[in-house]
């Protein structure tokens, strides 16, 4: 790979990473539009339920993790 090709490749990858970062930020902000009145749900807080949901999420994540990851 020549120097110019390498520079073009790295510039393209950097632009892609920046677009993904921006898209992720926009998605996080857009989530707030789906629950405008979050204060209505605060009274339903149940720490045991939250713990169960976190455990279920972690179990799902661990189930689908790659068995031999490249990056630890």
Coordinates of N, CA and C in Angstrom, one line a residue:
X1 N 0.9 -1.2 0.0 CA 0.0 0.0 0.0 C 0.9 1.2 0.0
X2 N 0.7 2.1 -0.9 CA 1.5 3.3 -1.0 C 1.1 4.3 0.1
X3 N 2.0 5.3 0.3 CA 1.7 6.3 1.4 C 0.4 7.0 1.2
X4 N 0.1 7.4 -0.1 CA -1.1 8.2 -0.4 C -2.3 7.3 -0.2
X5 N -2.2 6.0 -0.5 CA -3.3 5.1 -0.3 C -3.6 4.9 1.1
X6 N -2.5 4.8 1.9 CA -2.7 4.6 3.4 C -3.3 5.8 4.0
X7 N -2.9 7.0 3.6 CA -3.4 8.2 4.1 C -4.9 8.3 3.8
X8 N -5.3 8.0 2.5 CA -6.7 8.1 2.1 C -7.5 7.1 2.9
X9 N -6.9 5.9 3.1 CA -7.6 4.8 3.9 C -7.9 5.3 5.3
X10 N -6.8 5.8 6.0 CA -7.0 6.3 7.3 C -7.9 7.5 7.5
X11 N -7.9 8.4 6.5 CA -8.9 9.5 6.5 C -10.3 9.0 6.4
X12 N -10.5 8.0 5.5 CA -11.9 7.5 5.3 C -12.3 6.8 6.6
X13 N -11.5 6.0 7.2 CA -11.8 5.3 8.5 C -12.1 6.3 9.6
X14 N -11.4 7.4 9.6 CA -11.6 8.4 10.6 C -13.0 9.1 10.4
X15 N -13.3 9.3 9.2 CA -14.6 9.9 8.8 C -15.7 9.0 9.2
X16 N -15.6 7.7 8.9 CA -16.6 6.7 9.3 C -16.8 6.6 10.8
X17 N -15.7 6.6 11.6 CA -15.8 6.6 13.0 C -16.5 7.8 13.6
X18 N -16.2 8.9 13.0 CA -16.9 10.2 13.4 C -18.4 10.1 13.1
X19 N -18.7 9.6 12.0 CA -20.2 9.5 11.6 C -20.9 8.6 12.6
X20 N -20.2 7.5 12.9 CA -20.8 6.5 13.9 C -21.0 7.2 15.2
X21 N -20.0 7.9 15.7 CA -20.0 8.6 17.0 C -21.2 9.6 17.0
X22 N -21.3 10.4 15.9 CA -22.4 11.3 15.8 C -23.8 10.6 15.8
X23 N -23.9 9.6 15.0 CA -25.1 8.8 14.9 C -25.5 8.2 16.3
X24 N -24.6 7.7 17.0 CA -24.8 7.2 18.4 C -25.3 8.3 19.3
X25 N -24.7 9.4 19.3 CA -25.1 10.5 20.1 C -26.5 11.0 19.8
X26 N -26.8 11.1 18.5 CA -28.2 11.4 18.0 C -29.2 10.4 18.5
X27 N -28.9 9.1 18.4 CA -29.8 8.1 18.9 C -30.1 8.2 20.4
X28 N -29.0 8.5 21.2 CA -29.2 8.6 22.6 C -30.1 9.8 22.9
X29 N -30.0 10.9 22.2 CA -30.8 12.1 22.4 C -32.2 11.8 22.0
X30 N -32.4 11.0 20.9 CA -33.7 10.7 20.3 C -34.5 9.8 21.3
X31 N -33.8 9.0 22.0 CA -34.5 8.1 23.0 C -35.3 8.9 24.0
X32 N -34.8 10.1 24.3 CA -35.6 10.9 25.3 C -36.9 11.4 24.7
X33 N -37.1 11.4 23.4 CA -38.3 11.8 22.8 C -39.4 10.8 23.0
X34 N -39.0 9.5 23.3 CA -40.0 8.5 23.5 C -40.6 8.4 24.9
X35 N -40.0 9.1 25.8 CA -40.4 9.1 27.2 C -40.3 10.5 27.7
X36 N -41.1 11.4 27.2 CA -41.0 12.8 27.6 C -41.3 13.0 29.1
X37 N -42.3 12.3 29.6 CA -42.7 12.5 31.0 C -42.1 11.4 31.9
X38 N -40.8 11.3 31.9 CA -40.2 10.3 32.7 C -40.5 10.3 34.2
X39 N -40.8 11.5 34.7 CA -41.2 11.6 36.1 C -42.4 10.8 36.5
X40 N -43.2 10.4 35.5 CA -44.4 9.6 35.8 C -43.9 8.2 36.2
X41 N -42.8 7.7 35.8 CA -42.3 6.4 36.1 C -41.4 6.3 37.3
X42 N -41.0 7.4 37.8 CA -40.1 7.4 39.0 C -40.7 6.7 40.2
X43 N -42.0 6.9 40.3 CA -42.7 6.3 41.5 C -42.8 4.8 41.4
X44 N -42.6 4.3 40.2 CA -42.7 2.8 40.0 C -41.3 2.1 40.2
X45 N -40.3 2.9 40.7 CA -39.0 2.4 40.9 C -39.0 1.2 41.9
X46 N -38.5 0.1 41.5 CA -38.4 -1.0 42.4 C -36.9 -1.6 42.3
X47 N -36.1 -1.4 43.3 CA -34.7 -1.8 43.2 C -34.5 -3.3 42.9
X48 N -35.4 -4.1 43.4 CA -35.3 -5.6 43.1 C -35.6 -5.8 41.6
X49 N -36.5 -5.1 41.0 CA -36.8 -5.3 39.6 C -35.7 -4.8 38.8
X50 N -35.1 -3.7 39.2 CA -33.9 -3.1 38.5 C -32.8 -4.1 38.5
X51 N -32.5 -4.7 39.7 CA -31.5 -5.7 39.8 C -31.7 -6.9 38.9
X52 N -33.0 -7.3 38.8 CA -33.3 -8.5 37.9 C -33.1 -8.1 36.4
X53 N -33.5 -6.9 36.1 CA -33.4 -6.5 34.7 C -31.9 -6.4 34.3
X54 N -31.1 -5.9 35.2 CA -29.6 -5.8 35.0 C -29.0 -7.1 34.8
X55 N -29.4 -8.1 35.7 CA -28.9 -9.4 35.6 C -29.3 -10.1 34.3
X56 N -30.6 -9.9 33.9 CA -31.0 -10.4 32.6 C -30.2 -9.9 31.4
X57 N -30.0 -8.6 31.5 CA -29.2 -7.9 30.4 C -27.8 -8.4 30.4
X58 N -27.2 -8.6 31.5 CA -25.8 -9.1 31.6 C -25.8 -10.6 31.1
X59 N -26.8 -11.4 31.4 CA -26.9 -12.8 31.0 C -27.0 -12.8 29.5
X60 N -27.8 -12.0 28.9 CA -28.0 -11.9 27.5 C -26.7 -11.6 26.8
X61 N -26.1 -10.5 27.3 CA -24.8 -10.1 26.8 C -23.7 -11.2 26.8
X62 N -23.6 -11.9 28.0 CA -22.7 -13.0 28.1 C -23.0 -14.2 27.2
X63 N -24.3 -14.4 27.0 CA -24.7 -15.5 26.1 C -24.2 -15.2 24.7
X64 N -24.3 -14.0 24.2 CA -23.9 -13.7 22.8 C -22.5 -13.2 22.6
X65 N -21.7 -13.1 23.7 CA -20.3 -12.7 23.6 C -19.5 -13.7 22.7
X66 N -18.6 -13.2 22.0 CA -17.7 -14.1 21.2 C -16.9 -15.0 22.1
X67 N -16.8 -16.3 21.8 CA -16.1 -17.2 22.8 C -14.6 -17.0 22.8
X68 N -14.0 -16.4 21.7 CA -12.6 -16.2 21.6 C -12.4 -14.8 21.0
X69 N -12.6 -13.7 21.8 CA -12.4 -12.4 21.3 C -11.0 -12.0 20.9
X70 N -10.9 -11.2 19.9 CA -9.6 -10.7 19.5 C -9.0 -9.7 20.5
X71 N -9.9 -8.9 21.1 CA -9.5 -7.9 22.0 C -10.1 -8.2 23.4
X72 N -9.2 -8.3 24.4 CA -9.7 -8.6 25.7 C -9.9 -7.3 26.5

